[in-house]
Each structure stands twice: as structure tokens, then as C-alpha cells.
Amino acid sequence: MIFLIPLAIWLGTAVCFLAFYNGNPQAFRRSLLTAAIGIFFFIATSTELLSPANLVNTIAIKAAWTILNIALMLLFRLLSKREDVSMVHILKAWRSSGKAFFRETGGLTNAVMLSILGLTCIVAVVATPNNMDSMAYHLSRLGYWIQNENVDHYASHIERSISFSPFSEYVHLHSFLLSGSERAFQLLQWSCLVGILMYISLLVEMLSGSRAAMRMALCFGVTLPIVVLESMTTQNDIVVAFFIVACAFYAFDYVRQTKKLSLILIAAAAALGMMTKGTFAFFVLPFAAYIFFFMIAKPSQWKPLAFLIGGSVIVMLLLNGPFWYRTYQIYESPIGTANKGNKNDISNPANLLSSTAKHVFLHLGFVSPGDRYNRFMASSLERFHQVIGIPLNSPGTGMPFKMNKLNFNEDFAHNFFAMWLIIFSLPILFFIKLSKTARWYTALAFLSFLLFCFFIGYQIYGSRLHISFFLLIAPAIGIVYGSLKVRAVPVILSLLLWFFALPFAVLSTSHPLLSTNWFFEEVFPKINTAFNLNIHVGKGNLNLKQPSILFAEPEKIVWGDYTDQALRMRAYVDSIGAKNIGFNFLESSLDYAYQYVLRAPDRHFEHVLVRNPSRSLENKTFIPDCIIAEHFAGNQISYHGRRYEKKWSTTGTFIYVPVN
């Protein structure tokens, strides 16, 4: 039944085409993006509506999607008769606009986009999800929602799984209940990247109209290493970037055309963005201010402004209110543990300079003979901090700073060439001719990054939090380098970005398309020696050496070097016939990995002996057949008046069974 989702997207796109965009040269892209926001809105609202009645189950979700598709089909028939346009005509119009678009983008850009998107799509579909954050809290929550048939909070040792925004996981929840498989999970981020590239193309057409700018912007956006890696995972940074870029586009689109539909889409995208990740607010705030001041300055816009503000507040509360309320009940705060992140100390202006510099330098590290380049960059950053009068690692400015070299992990990869292109674009901006709208957009994109740095301190995994900025700035980068008189420059830059991005598409340390074992044993040692890189690949970083996901077993993809231990654990749990399993985990535990290997019909999981505020949600009637613990509490423990004895253990994992 998973086909119900693409069917709804197709019908929704056709409906939006007939209702809003017929005759527009950008009709297909605009229709598809509008339909996508509508489908996302449906997922969020239907989940929250079904949850109170404990109807988050396969039957109810299939029924909801069936009703949606029937409604869209009826609406399409009504509109097609009114407009006297058949589906065949629509498909021909889409094909024609697609051909025109790909003629504009050109052979090189098409090759860059299709190769990167094609490779990452293969990995996204074939590989079993195994991102560390996903196994800890993104995906782990799905198992409890499904067995409880609602999205209420539950007792959990991993507080992020009940306090971090849930929208991406709502999408995964629907796809799992429709298909019974994780196969579509990683397509969410990949699809959002495709949507962002569409928005980038629309923004360039709005801001410049230059063919060279379009090509450069798309190549810049699709080749960002952290974006390439994340597009194959079940994280949510590209998803939230989709809503951020959507809000930016519709804000400028409304200023240009003052169409009410843009305001509706802003309200919906803003509510969904907040439902995805808290960083949404920092990046979208400058664009919200832009449209606010445009509308407040014109009396004719006061009524639409009231509609935008009122509508946004209502939709925001309707979508996010239930989750915020559930979180408030546990933590006495609607954002739960999200406020425990790396907040920046804004009391000292120097801290703001420090934070911004470290966020920028996060992307500027690279490999070099003897690591001389990184040492030079690190000393430059130290000297900058001496000038502003605070230590490099001043309290309140985030984690201790560390220069990157080259990383193929979706949590730590950085955008070396992209950041240098951004830095070099700054002086060029003062010498090229930009439209007023393009200057405003560029300034707001930079301001969004500064605002993020203002509130959020440096983090070693901050690169993925910067995804929204890099994708927001892509149209400006395209315009800057596409405007240079030397036409070969954007072509050369696009090729360099492409060649640098390809290894990230096929050599991810989490799920490589090509064997990284082969790369690090056969290829890398020669490069390491020839360039005196002094990079040691040994027992301390065996995770760099992984088989291709095309030939690896799913359990191996999820558990890596601990697969044998996980399979032995499953064999023991099966041998004692355990149906009700209690988890006594660390906060950093890979909950989903345990669920994945232990899943079986009629098997039920609950967190027990919880040591955080969510312990109030523990099921007092739950009697585990065994307790799987990452906390060693001696040879015996007691739970709900029953004694359990340690009967099995391996590195870091202990199984307790009831004492008869």
C-alpha cells in the first residue's frame, strides 16, 4: 500500500496545476512543491488526530490515505471538467516544461545532478538505516508509537526521543505502516533535497534569470558533502532545510506578486518546519522580518498581514500544540531537553565573534602534507581570538574547537570548497550588478547564518546544522559566480565541486556504495604516503572499513562490528521465549538497533528503571520476561516486586531474567 503516497503526490500535483499554476512556465515545479507541502500537512494533522483515539495503526493509516486519494481524484475530475483539461494534456505540459528546464540547466549540470542524486538514491533505498542519531532517537520512537497505537510520550532513557520535534518521524511512521518496511525511510531526506533544488532554481529565476547562475547554484547545492551524506540518512536537517528554503521563496514570491496562496504556503511551511527541528526559527526569522516590514509599510497589505500572522499562529499551534503540551507535562517546558544544547553566551559581544569564526572555520580544515595547512589555519584562529580578547575555547562559546581534515560521516563531514566559495564571493558582491531583490535575498541569507551563530555555540557536529544556510545561500553563489565575465569559471568550479562530491556519495562510512575496506586498504595508503598526510587508519577507527551495502547483511549494516554479539543476544532472548522485554539503557543507547534485531510477532518493548522525568510514564503493570541492560547493577535487580538475575552478558550488555 506504499503506492498510496506517490499516488497522492501525483494527484495533488495535478490538482495544484489546475487550481493555481496552469499556464505558468514554472507550473510543474510549483505544483509539485505545493502538493508536497500539502501532503506533509496531511501527514502531520492525520497523525495527531488519530493518536488520541489510539488509531495510529495499519488499518487506520491505510484508510486515511485511501480517503485522501479518493478526495484528490474527485477534486481532479471536478477541476479538469471546469478547465476542460485532461490528464493526458497535463502530462504533455509537464513533459514540455521538463524538457525546457533541462535545456536551461545544460548537459554538465544535468550530469552533476543526476549522477549525485542517482547514486544517493540507490544507497537510500538499498541500505538499512544505521545513522547513530537515528538509531538512538529518530527511529527508536517508531516502535513504541506503533505498539501503543498513538504518538503519546512514553518512559524512555533517551530523552531526545520524546522531547525533540517529531515531524520527520511521522512521515517514517506512515511509510512503515503502509509498507511494513524501513525501505522508504531514507527517501524522505533525498526527496526533500530534490525539492530544495527545485526551490533554488525558482529563486535564481526570480532573482536573476541568468542561465549560468542557475547552473552554478544547482551544482553548488547538490554537491555539498554534508548534504550528499545526509540525503541517504533518516536525520532531519535536509527536511527542515526544505521548509526554511520554502518560507524564504514564498516570502519573496509574495513581495513580487502579492498572491494569497504564497501566504498560505508560508504558514503551512512554518508550522511544519517548527515541527521538524528547532533550528528552523533561527534561519527563517530574517525572511519573516522581510515580509513583515514589506507588508506593514503598505496600508493595503495590513489585512493580508493580519491573515498571515493569525493563520500562522493558528496553524502552528494546531500542529505543534499537542506535542508541546505532552512535553510540557513531563518537563514543565514545551521544548523539553532541547534547551540543553550548546547555547551561546550572548552577554559578551566578543563571544559572538568567536562563535561565528569557529562556525566558519569548522568547514575550512583539510588534509595537507604534514598537516601544515590545518596548523596554519588553527594558529590564525588563535590569533583572531587574541585580537578580540578571549580564549579560543572561552566558556559559553560551545565545544572545544577542533580543525577537521576529511570526514565521510554524515555527522561530521564539512563543506570545504563550498565555504571558500562563499568567503571569496563576499568581495565580488560589491563589484557585480545585482537586482535590489537579489541583494536583499543575499543579505538575509547571510543574516540567517549570523543569527544562528548568535544563539548557538560551536559544535563539532555543527556542519549538519549549517545545511540550511548553505542551501539558502546557493542562489546567491550561483548569481555571483555566474555573473563573472570569464564564462569558464562557473564550469570549472562546477566540475571541481562534482569531483569532490562523488566520493561522499559512494564512500560514506555508515553505508558505502563501494567497499571502504577496499579503499582504505588498497587506495588510501598510497595517497597517504605520497602526500605525507600522516593519517593513521588502524584499530582505533575500524568503522572506516566497511563492506559495500550491496553485499552486506542488514544486521551488519545496523550493528557493524558488534553484529555477532547482537545475533547471540537475539538467540538467547529467543531461547527463553521472551515476549515482554524491558530496556535499561544509557541515554546514548542505540535503541532502534536493539528493536531491529529483536523484533518478532507479539514481542513488546518498554523502558524500565528510567532515571529521568519520563519515569512517571512507566507502565506499572508491565512485567518483563527479561531485562536487557546497559547498566550493570550487580547479579540481581528488582523490578515491580520481582527479582531478576543476570544470566547472559557481552561487552556492555547484560540480560536479566526472572528468578522463579
XYZ file of C-alpha atoms in Angstrom:
660
model
C 0.000 0.000 0.000
C 3.032 2.290 -0.040
C 1.974 3.288 -3.573
C -0.757 5.417 -1.942
C 1.886 8.037 -1.128
C 3.252 8.609 -4.669
C -0.321 8.386 -5.981
C -1.362 11.195 -3.624
C 1.641 13.279 -4.659
C 0.808 12.769 -8.342
C -2.866 13.604 -7.909
C -2.030 16.508 -5.612
C 0.385 17.919 -8.179
C -2.262 17.660 -10.893
C -4.840 19.365 -8.667
C -2.439 22.211 -7.823
C -1.587 22.571 -11.512
C -5.230 23.008 -12.454
C -6.160 25.122 -9.456
C -3.221 27.532 -9.320
C -0.493 27.224 -11.944
C -1.914 26.267 -15.335
C -0.178 28.416 -17.942
C 2.734 29.321 -15.657
C 6.149 28.444 -17.193
C 7.196 27.087 -13.776
C 3.934 25.170 -13.421
C 5.263 21.675 -12.760
C 7.837 22.691 -10.154
C 5.440 24.982 -8.350
C 2.626 22.416 -8.468
C 4.799 19.595 -7.147
C 6.223 21.723 -4.312
C 2.776 22.970 -3.301
C 1.464 19.399 -3.341
C 4.438 18.240 -1.241
C 3.671 20.801 1.473
C 0.027 19.735 1.353
C 0.930 16.041 1.706
C 3.281 16.826 4.594
C 0.484 18.812 6.247
C -1.847 15.845 5.840
C 0.665 13.507 7.499
C 1.099 15.821 10.483
C -2.594 16.508 11.044
C -3.818 12.942 10.472
C -1.246 11.588 12.930
C -2.262 13.999 15.672
C -5.980 13.414 15.007
C -5.716 9.621 15.074
C -3.467 9.475 18.131
C -5.989 10.387 20.897
C -8.262 7.546 19.745
C -5.339 5.064 19.661
C -5.802 4.642 15.923
C -2.196 5.016 14.806
C -2.219 1.576 13.216
C -2.017 -0.022 9.799
C -5.766 -0.132 9.139
C -6.453 3.486 10.106
C -3.425 4.878 8.249
C -4.296 2.938 5.087
C -7.878 4.175 5.364
C -6.732 7.775 5.797
C -4.522 7.621 2.701
C -7.252 5.918 0.699
C -9.729 8.658 1.633
C -7.152 11.318 0.716
C -6.542 9.769 -2.690
C -10.264 9.444 -3.390
C -10.782 13.087 -2.396
C -7.927 14.206 -4.650
C -9.248 12.109 -7.507
C -12.718 13.639 -7.201
C -11.247 17.136 -6.937
C -9.120 16.496 -10.008
C -12.154 15.349 -12.006
C -14.062 18.468 -10.965
C -11.201 20.799 -11.901
C -10.382 19.000 -15.135
C -14.017 19.372 -16.300
C -14.079 23.011 -15.267
C -10.800 23.775 -17.054
C -11.511 21.315 -19.887
C -8.064 19.794 -19.434
C -7.374 16.063 -19.329
C -4.591 14.218 -17.535
C -3.010 13.497 -20.911
C -2.821 17.232 -21.590
C -1.307 17.846 -18.166
C 1.339 15.146 -18.656
C 2.269 16.635 -22.038
C 2.572 20.080 -20.433
C 4.786 18.669 -17.681
C 6.977 16.863 -20.200
C 7.342 20.012 -22.254
C 8.274 22.139 -19.230
C 10.698 19.427 -18.068
C 12.478 19.430 -21.405
C 12.698 23.224 -21.356
C 14.083 23.174 -17.814
C 16.784 20.616 -18.590
C 17.758 22.562 -21.707
C 18.266 25.587 -19.465
C 20.359 23.677 -16.944
C 22.589 22.177 -19.638
C 24.472 18.916 -20.052
C 27.092 19.424 -17.348
C 24.636 20.494 -14.652
C 22.287 17.671 -15.575
C 25.152 15.181 -15.333
C 26.160 16.565 -11.926
C 22.638 16.463 -10.532
C 21.588 13.131 -11.986
C 24.810 11.355 -11.001
C 24.763 12.588 -7.393
C 21.019 12.101 -6.995
C 21.140 8.725 -8.724
C 23.943 7.334 -6.550
C 22.452 8.622 -3.316
C 19.002 7.299 -4.266
C 20.444 3.804 -4.713
C 22.040 3.941 -1.267
C 18.914 5.431 0.311
C 16.760 2.579 -0.994
C 19.181 -0.339 -0.557
C 20.861 0.462 2.764
C 19.207 -0.314 6.081
C 19.045 2.902 8.183
C 22.014 2.989 10.559
C 22.752 6.612 11.408
C 23.746 6.938 15.069
C 21.196 9.623 15.981
C 18.523 7.762 14.058
C 19.161 4.559 15.990
C 19.217 6.463 19.282
C 16.075 8.574 18.910
C 14.880 9.386 15.365
C 13.711 5.862 14.563
C 13.562 4.282 18.001
C 10.359 6.172 18.817
C 8.522 4.496 15.936
C 8.466 1.099 17.623
C 6.798 2.472 20.762
C 4.297 4.552 18.801
C 3.268 1.541 16.719
C 2.857 -0.841 19.652
C 0.974 1.817 21.660
C -1.053 2.894 18.589
C -0.523 6.555 19.473
C 2.240 9.153 19.496
C 1.964 9.934 23.193
C 5.172 10.272 25.167
C 6.424 7.167 26.904
C 9.026 6.387 29.557
C 12.433 6.471 27.889
C 16.063 6.549 28.966
C 16.722 8.526 25.767
C 15.044 11.871 26.408
C 15.693 13.111 22.880
C 13.224 10.507 21.615
C 10.340 12.158 23.454
C 11.362 15.814 23.550
C 12.796 16.517 20.081
C 10.418 17.600 17.303
C 8.712 14.618 15.621
C 7.605 15.538 12.103
C 10.184 13.552 10.108
C 9.368 10.520 12.211
C 5.648 10.970 11.497
C 6.491 10.545 7.802
C 8.506 7.404 8.575
C 5.630 6.149 10.726
C 3.196 6.416 7.834
C 5.547 4.795 5.336
C 6.207 1.889 7.714
C 2.549 1.275 8.465
C 1.749 1.362 4.744
C 4.597 -0.917 3.672
C 5.716 -2.836 6.756
C 9.302 -1.955 5.860
C 12.025 0.634 6.518
C 12.869 0.693 2.804
C 11.378 4.145 2.187
C 12.708 5.858 5.322
C 15.829 7.390 3.768
C 13.918 8.601 0.716
C 12.400 11.395 2.819
C 15.624 13.388 3.062
C 16.564 12.502 -0.517
C 13.174 13.724 -1.786
C 13.472 16.929 0.251
C 16.838 17.579 -1.398
C 15.175 17.263 -4.816
C 12.518 19.718 -3.634
C 15.158 22.167 -2.401
C 16.907 22.063 -5.777
C 13.574 22.998 -7.343
C 13.251 25.938 -4.949
C 16.828 27.002 -5.738
C 16.011 27.021 -9.446
C 12.863 29.087 -8.825
C 14.798 31.532 -6.646
C 17.501 32.032 -9.277
C 14.835 32.647 -11.932
C 13.243 35.201 -9.616
C 16.449 36.934 -8.544
C 18.473 36.836 -11.740
C 17.131 34.813 -14.646
C 20.701 34.018 -15.670
C 21.259 30.564 -17.142
C 24.847 30.483 -15.838
C 23.635 31.442 -12.341
C 21.054 28.651 -12.413
C 23.638 26.063 -13.371
C 26.171 27.160 -10.782
C 23.584 27.373 -7.998
C 22.259 23.871 -8.646
C 25.755 22.379 -8.817
C 26.679 24.148 -5.580
C 23.579 22.871 -3.776
C 23.686 19.252 -4.893
C 27.423 18.738 -4.272
C 27.654 19.903 -0.655
C 29.377 16.943 1.082
C 27.262 17.081 4.246
C 24.108 17.286 2.107
C 25.202 14.357 -0.073
C 25.782 12.216 3.020
C 22.636 13.269 4.876
C 20.417 12.700 1.836
C 20.992 8.969 2.415
C 20.008 9.004 6.106
C 16.966 9.320 8.356
C 18.153 12.507 10.058
C 16.078 15.662 9.606
C 18.440 18.510 8.676
C 17.541 18.425 4.970
C 13.857 18.124 5.845
C 13.955 21.279 7.960
C 16.038 22.989 5.257
C 13.229 22.212 2.797
C 10.755 24.173 4.911
C 13.239 27.003 5.524
C 14.010 27.458 1.828
C 10.279 27.168 1.100
C 9.494 30.009 3.521
C 12.260 32.151 2.005
C 10.988 31.546 -1.525
C 7.326 32.214 -0.770
C 8.219 35.373 1.187
C 9.967 36.832 -1.861
C 7.336 35.414 -4.173
C 4.618 37.221 -2.235
C 6.519 40.515 -2.273
C 6.801 40.151 -6.038
C 3.243 39.019 -6.842
C 1.178 39.526 -3.619
C -0.758 36.299 -4.154
C -2.639 34.926 -1.162
C -1.521 31.366 -1.937
C 2.058 32.310 -1.008
C 0.889 33.408 2.448
C -0.957 30.110 2.948
C 2.147 28.168 1.979
C 4.317 30.257 4.307
C 2.023 29.494 7.236
C 1.955 25.765 6.453
C 5.714 25.506 5.845
C 6.491 27.455 9.033
C 4.326 25.169 11.171
C 5.862 22.064 9.622
C 9.370 23.498 9.961
C 8.920 24.077 13.683
C 7.523 20.555 13.928
C 10.749 19.245 12.368
C 13.646 20.936 14.170
C 14.107 23.903 16.491
C 16.873 25.457 14.350
C 14.130 26.365 11.869
C 13.399 29.554 13.809
C 16.935 30.977 13.561
C 17.254 30.614 9.790
C 13.742 31.720 8.854
C 13.498 34.761 11.155
C 15.248 37.260 8.780
C 12.898 36.292 5.944
C 9.904 36.608 8.265
C 11.075 40.120 9.181
C 11.494 40.957 5.484
C 7.914 40.118 4.531
C 6.587 41.680 7.757
C 8.188 45.080 7.102
C 7.175 44.961 3.439
C 3.533 44.417 4.429
C 3.424 46.744 7.433
C 4.762 49.606 5.294
C 1.754 49.426 2.936
C -1.747 50.013 4.325
C -3.161 47.865 1.506
C -1.216 44.939 2.971
C -2.404 45.258 6.565
C -5.334 42.892 6.092
C -3.195 40.194 4.385
C -0.605 40.700 7.146
C -3.225 40.034 9.808
C -4.245 36.942 7.831
C -0.612 35.766 7.697
C 0.089 36.344 11.389
C -3.215 34.944 12.608
C -3.114 32.000 10.249
C 0.491 31.173 11.103
C -0.210 31.241 14.842
C -3.311 29.069 14.496
C -1.667 26.504 12.222
C 1.490 26.499 14.348
C -0.482 25.763 17.498
C -2.745 23.190 15.848
C 0.213 21.201 14.529
C 2.740 21.717 17.308
C 0.464 22.324 20.292
C -0.278 18.665 21.115
C 3.402 17.706 21.092
C 4.408 20.791 23.068
C 1.703 20.040 25.644
C 2.816 16.419 26.020
C 6.381 17.595 26.520
C 5.350 20.302 28.998
C 3.579 17.727 31.138
C 6.876 15.923 31.709
C 9.484 18.702 31.685
C 7.422 21.790 32.563
C 8.759 23.201 29.299
C 7.285 22.736 25.800
C 10.750 22.184 24.330
C 11.894 19.586 26.845
C 15.622 18.883 26.745
C 16.195 20.939 23.585
C 17.313 23.869 25.743
C 20.268 21.810 26.986
C 22.124 22.277 23.722
C 25.201 24.391 23.081
C 23.665 27.803 23.664
C 25.964 30.739 23.055
C 26.704 33.185 25.862
C 25.388 36.413 24.343
C 26.350 38.623 27.289
C 29.816 39.265 25.832
C 29.947 40.684 22.269
C 33.335 39.025 21.761
C 31.650 35.646 22.221
C 29.519 36.374 19.162
C 32.621 36.978 17.057
C 34.217 33.867 18.467
C 31.168 31.721 17.753
C 30.863 32.952 14.170
C 34.560 32.449 13.466
C 34.519 28.909 14.832
C 31.386 28.019 12.869
C 33.125 29.230 9.702
C 36.463 27.537 10.470
C 34.587 24.284 11.093
C 34.441 23.976 7.297
C 37.937 25.225 6.467
C 40.043 22.267 7.610
C 41.540 19.873 5.088
C 44.244 17.287 4.525
C 47.726 18.551 3.671
C 51.339 17.321 3.749
C 52.413 17.198 7.370
C 49.079 18.806 8.311
C 50.749 22.192 7.752
C 47.602 23.805 6.308
C 45.471 22.930 9.333
C 48.148 24.102 11.742
C 48.299 27.425 9.901
C 44.522 27.816 9.986
C 44.344 26.879 13.665
C 47.041 29.421 14.550
C 45.177 32.071 12.523
C 42.024 31.373 14.531
C 44.052 31.586 17.762
C 45.450 34.983 16.716
C 41.938 36.217 15.902
C 40.833 35.309 19.416
C 43.818 37.125 20.870
C 42.736 40.240 18.946
C 39.159 40.083 20.276
C 40.460 39.395 23.758
C 39.005 35.986 24.689
C 40.399 32.437 24.651
C 39.648 30.188 21.697
C 37.634 27.879 23.930
C 36.064 30.515 26.120
C 33.228 29.182 28.327
C 29.868 29.860 26.756
C 31.010 29.608 23.131
C 30.426 25.906 22.581
C 32.549 22.778 22.490
C 36.374 22.798 22.383
C 37.404 23.686 18.839
C 38.965 21.106 16.522
C 40.072 21.531 12.907
C 38.556 18.993 10.538
C 40.598 17.132 7.957
C 38.384 14.993 5.751
C 35.414 13.060 7.078
C 32.926 10.811 5.289
C 30.480 10.589 8.186
C 27.078 12.327 7.954
C 27.536 13.855 11.410
C 30.966 15.382 10.885
C 31.634 15.983 7.176
C 32.223 19.606 6.280
C 31.895 21.774 3.176
C 35.477 22.855 2.483
C 35.241 24.133 -1.113
C 31.737 25.496 -0.608
C 32.757 27.634 2.374
C 35.745 29.049 0.491
C 33.458 29.893 -2.437
C 31.179 31.726 -0.016
C 34.107 33.641 1.511
C 35.509 34.625 -1.898
C 32.032 35.708 -3.028
C 31.877 38.458 -0.385
C 34.232 40.946 -2.095
C 32.812 40.065 -5.522
C 29.346 41.069 -4.314
C 30.487 44.692 -4.148
C 31.561 44.761 -7.815
C 28.837 42.879 -9.658
C 25.475 44.254 -10.654
C 22.652 42.670 -8.666
C 18.984 43.451 -8.649
C 17.611 45.002 -5.479
C 15.706 41.805 -4.754
C 18.861 39.696 -5.165
C 20.784 41.948 -2.782
C 18.045 41.656 -0.184
C 17.927 37.905 -0.528
C 21.702 37.539 -0.231
C 21.857 39.806 2.806
C 19.075 37.892 4.545
C 20.721 34.531 3.817
C 23.957 35.738 5.444
C 21.990 37.250 8.303
C 20.319 33.911 8.958
C 23.748 32.334 9.488
C 24.853 35.143 11.806
C 21.645 34.781 13.779
C 22.287 31.062 14.177
C 25.838 31.769 15.394
C 24.465 34.431 17.747
C 22.414 31.875 19.669
C 24.182 28.537 19.058
C 27.769 27.895 20.089
C 30.301 25.872 18.122
C 29.749 22.107 17.946
C 31.983 19.532 16.294
C 28.908 18.156 14.519
C 27.701 21.644 13.608
C 28.198 21.120 9.881
C 24.855 19.351 9.563
C 23.177 22.231 11.416
C 24.580 24.572 8.744
C 22.870 22.710 5.893
C 20.024 25.224 5.819
C 22.440 28.144 5.392
C 24.423 26.528 2.587
C 21.239 25.716 0.684
C 19.789 29.182 1.335
C 22.941 30.845 0.007
C 23.128 28.619 -3.101
C 21.111 31.016 -5.333
C 23.388 33.911 -4.335
C 26.519 31.858 -5.013
C 25.114 30.924 -8.404
C 24.418 34.570 -9.235
C 27.864 35.739 -8.061
C 29.963 33.232 -9.990
C 27.547 33.030 -12.896
C 27.974 36.788 -13.452
C 31.750 36.647 -13.952
C 32.902 37.664 -17.411
C 35.124 34.615 -17.724
C 32.466 32.061 -18.640
C 34.761 29.126 -17.986
C 34.897 29.903 -14.231
C 31.468 28.519 -13.233
C 32.083 25.479 -15.447
C 35.441 24.753 -13.798
C 34.002 25.342 -10.331
C 31.060 23.038 -11.048
C 33.443 20.290 -12.175
C 35.596 20.688 -9.062
C 32.557 20.543 -6.792
C 31.334 17.462 -8.651
C 34.611 15.547 -8.430
C 34.919 16.387 -4.739
C 31.317 15.304 -4.003
C 31.373 11.945 -5.794
C 33.474 10.160 -3.128
C 30.966 11.226 -0.467
C 28.149 9.664 -2.493
C 29.840 6.250 -2.703
C 32.183 6.055 0.313
C 30.024 7.001 3.295
C 31.461 5.445 6.445
C 27.945 4.476 7.547
C 26.675 2.829 4.371
C 29.165 2.898 1.481
C 28.047 2.010 -2.028
C 31.637 0.971 -2.753
C 33.622 -1.002 -0.216
C 35.545 1.388 2.026
C 37.525 -1.644 3.125
C 38.937 -1.784 -0.397
C 39.524 1.981 -0.492
C 41.386 2.233 2.810
C 43.455 -0.908 2.206
C 44.301 -0.534 -1.473
C 43.976 3.119 -2.498
C 44.372 5.372 0.522
C 47.779 4.083 1.797
C 49.406 5.129 -1.488
C 47.865 8.614 -1.293
C 48.778 8.901 2.385
C 52.418 8.071 1.690
C 52.787 10.100 -1.494
C 51.492 13.307 0.078
C 52.868 12.746 3.585
C 49.387 13.191 5.078
C 50.248 11.335 8.289
C 46.729 9.924 8.639
C 46.634 6.660 10.566
C 43.918 4.145 9.756
C 44.161 1.392 12.331
C 42.350 -0.468 15.063
C 41.057 2.760 16.601
C 38.948 3.622 13.554
C 37.861 0.308 12.072
C 34.484 1.841 11.256
C 36.195 3.398 8.242
C 36.499 -0.067 6.722
C 33.043 -1.289 5.736
C 31.766 -3.634 3.015
C 29.501 -2.305 0.299
C 25.854 -2.094 1.321
C 25.079 -4.023 -1.863
C 26.533 -7.164 -0.304
C 26.193 -6.573 3.455
C 23.512 -8.212 5.566
C 21.003 -5.773 7.117
C 22.093 -6.738 10.650
C 25.695 -5.994 9.679
C 24.728 -2.549 8.389
C 22.920 -1.761 11.644
C 25.319 -3.342 14.173
C 28.662 -3.147 12.346
C 31.484 -4.780 14.287
C 29.040 -5.848 17.022
C 26.859 -7.973 14.731
C 27.955 -11.323 16.163
C 27.202 -10.143 19.703
C 23.791 -8.840 18.628
C 22.888 -12.131 16.944
C 23.978 -14.101 20.007
C 21.836 -11.806 22.157
C 18.828 -12.434 19.901
C 19.425 -16.181 20.013
C 19.438 -16.147 23.805
C 16.288 -13.995 24.049
C 14.536 -16.320 21.581
C 15.683 -19.374 23.535
C 13.926 -18.226 26.702
C 10.757 -17.364 24.788
C 10.720 -13.726 25.938
C 7.727 -11.725 24.695
C 7.833 -8.693 27.010
C 11.296 -7.144 27.010
C 12.416 -4.344 29.299
C 15.205 -1.970 28.257
C 17.501 -0.397 30.862
C 19.603 1.776 28.586
C 22.165 4.562 28.608
C 20.984 7.916 27.253
C 23.256 7.383 24.244
C 21.984 3.866 23.566
C 21.153 2.737 20.028
C 17.583 1.784 20.920
C 16.492 1.172 17.320
C 19.343 -1.303 16.762
C 18.059 -3.439 19.631
C 14.497 -3.223 18.365
C 15.621 -4.099 14.837
C 17.430 -7.291 15.797
C 14.859 -8.406 18.401
C 11.651 -7.628 16.500
C 9.195 -10.531 16.352
C 5.387 -11.007 16.275
C 3.742 -10.283 19.637
C 7.011 -9.001 21.117
C 6.605 -5.883 23.265
C 9.297 -3.416 24.397
C 9.254 -0.964 27.315
C 11.915 1.137 29.028
C 12.263 0.171 32.691
C 14.056 1.639 35.712
C 14.064 5.043 33.974
C 16.202 7.699 35.670
C 14.806 10.941 34.182
C 11.474 12.823 34.454
C 9.770 10.483 31.987
C 9.876 7.739 34.634
C 6.390 8.962 35.621
C 5.169 7.355 32.376
C 6.463 3.872 33.164
C 3.825 1.178 32.788
C 3.187 -0.037 36.332
C 1.589 -3.264 35.060
C 4.444 -4.231 32.727
C 6.151 -7.473 33.811
C 9.223 -8.142 31.618
C 10.173 -11.676 30.610
C 13.716 -10.335 30.567
C 15.510 -7.028 31.025
C 18.260 -6.041 28.595
C 20.531 -3.594 30.392
C 23.475 -1.397 29.515
C 23.780 -0.536 33.218
C 25.451 -3.240 35.258
C 23.607 -3.335 38.597
C 25.108 -6.487 40.030
C 23.977 -10.050 39.565
C 20.418 -9.358 40.676
C 17.959 -6.488 40.298
C 14.367 -5.941 41.395
C 11.576 -4.509 39.255
C 7.888 -4.230 40.203
C 8.401 -6.574 43.113
C 10.046 -9.272 41.037
C 13.684 -10.348 41.223
C 15.782 -10.716 38.078
C 19.132 -12.481 37.817
C 21.900 -11.837 35.291
C 22.047 -14.848 33.001
C 23.803 -13.588 29.879
C 26.259 -10.816 29.068
C 28.574 -9.486 26.431
C 30.555 -6.283 26.086
C 28.364 -3.562 27.604
C 25.090 -5.556 27.508
C 23.537 -7.695 30.258
C 20.366 -9.780 30.226
C 18.438 -10.331 33.441
C 15.713 -12.988 33.668
C 13.118 -13.565 36.405
C 14.061 -15.718 39.378
C 11.458 -18.464 39.800
